[in-house]
Amino acid sequence: MIADPQSFIAAHTRIASAPLTPELRFHLADETIAIWQQTEEALGEAGLPPPFWAFAWAGGQALARYLMDNPALVAGRHVLDFASGCGIAGIGAAKAGAARVDASEIDAFAVEAILANATLNSVTIQAQKADLVGIDKGWDVVLAGDVFYEGPGAERIAGWLQGLHQRGCMVLIGDPGRHFLPKEKLEPLARYDTPVSRDLEDRDVRLARVWRFTG
């Protein structure tokens, strides 16, 4: 691991806002390949996963916007931002008045980015490197942005989130039309035309929706 990940993040990103959340700031990269190569070079490793932490993905943006526009959903509550990426949904929850926000990622760099971005926005996030699928720590609200990319992983995540919903947790999904989204178990709450990086999405705008588990 790099001796000072926070300094690496600051040196290889710029501070900017995401299109749907102009009131928030993040350490963001301009190009996927450049930050990916810089991370591999710094760690002396090849074949690392893409640096999802360096971008504000459309699903996370939609969740953050929705929560800041509807703060009663999380005010005073214990929130988990699952597969948090840069932390945008969790930071939105904190700004909306959540009593505590946990964030989880399986990438150690993402955890550092979440903490750096929380500091930028003057909020506190309890971030950890962990795969929390199958775990229940009593959260009142669970946020999941851009998690339904691939079949087996999506099925595993959906089963876990459905179980949390069934015991009384509010589960909110932010998704820009990923193939494995379990729509039959969800109800739509909001939609946002979200400017995105063509480098990431092969288009300039994605329709991102916020959904709630009901099944």
mmCIF file of N, CA and C in Angstrom, residues 7 16 21 28 34-35 37 72 101 153 156 180 199:
data_model
loop_
_atom_site.group_PDB
_atom_site.id
_atom_site.type_symbol
_atom_site.label_atom_id
_atom_site.label_comp_id
_atom_site.label_asym_id
_atom_site.label_seq_id
_atom_site.Cartn_x
_atom_site.Cartn_y
_atom_site.Cartn_z
ATOM 1 N N SER A 7 -2.406 11.621 0.203
ATOM 2 C CA SER A 7 -1.585 12.510 -0.621
ATOM 3 C C SER A 7 -1.613 12.081 -2.082
ATOM 4 N N ALA A 16 -13.692 18.852 -7.481
ATOM 5 C CA ALA A 16 -14.764 19.296 -8.375
ATOM 6 C C ALA A 16 -16.101 18.820 -7.831
ATOM 7 N N THR A 21 -24.970 17.340 -7.933
ATOM 8 C CA THR A 21 -24.742 17.798 -6.557
ATOM 9 C C THR A 21 -23.740 18.953 -6.543
ATOM 10 N N LEU A 28 -11.880 14.065 -7.844
ATOM 11 C CA LEU A 28 -12.316 13.348 -9.031
ATOM 12 C C LEU A 28 -11.213 13.334 -10.088
ATOM 13 N N ALA A 34 -5.716 7.056 -17.172
ATOM 14 C CA ALA A 34 -4.599 7.744 -16.528
ATOM 15 C C ALA A 34 -4.538 7.433 -15.030
ATOM 16 N N ILE A 35 -5.648 7.582 -14.308
ATOM 17 C CA ILE A 35 -5.635 7.328 -12.868
ATOM 18 C C ILE A 35 -5.422 5.844 -12.579
ATOM 19 N N GLN A 37 -3.566 3.742 -14.425
ATOM 20 C CA GLN A 37 -2.134 3.478 -14.603
ATOM 21 C C GLN A 37 -1.315 4.072 -13.466
ATOM 22 N N ALA A 72 -36.012 14.106 5.171
ATOM 23 C CA ALA A 72 -36.751 13.355 6.193
ATOM 24 C C ALA A 72 -36.529 11.846 6.075
ATOM 25 N N VAL A 101 -23.452 7.685 9.393
ATOM 26 C CA VAL A 101 -23.329 7.118 8.052
ATOM 27 C C VAL A 101 -22.130 6.184 8.023
ATOM 28 N N GLY A 153 -23.041 -11.573 -9.056
ATOM 29 C CA GLY A 153 -22.895 -10.576 -8.006
ATOM 30 C C GLY A 153 -24.184 -9.823 -7.747
ATOM 31 N N ARG A 156 -26.659 -11.988 -5.781
ATOM 32 C CA ARG A 156 -26.245 -12.078 -4.374
ATOM 33 C C ARG A 156 -26.598 -10.797 -3.615
ATOM 34 N N PHE A 180 -28.710 -5.855 -14.800
ATOM 35 C CA PHE A 180 -29.161 -6.836 -13.812
ATOM 36 C C PHE A 180 -29.951 -6.218 -12.654
ATOM 37 N N ASP A 199 -15.885 8.804 -21.354
ATOM 38 C CA ASP A 199 -14.792 7.877 -21.093
ATOM 39 C C ASP A 199 -15.264 6.671 -20.287
#
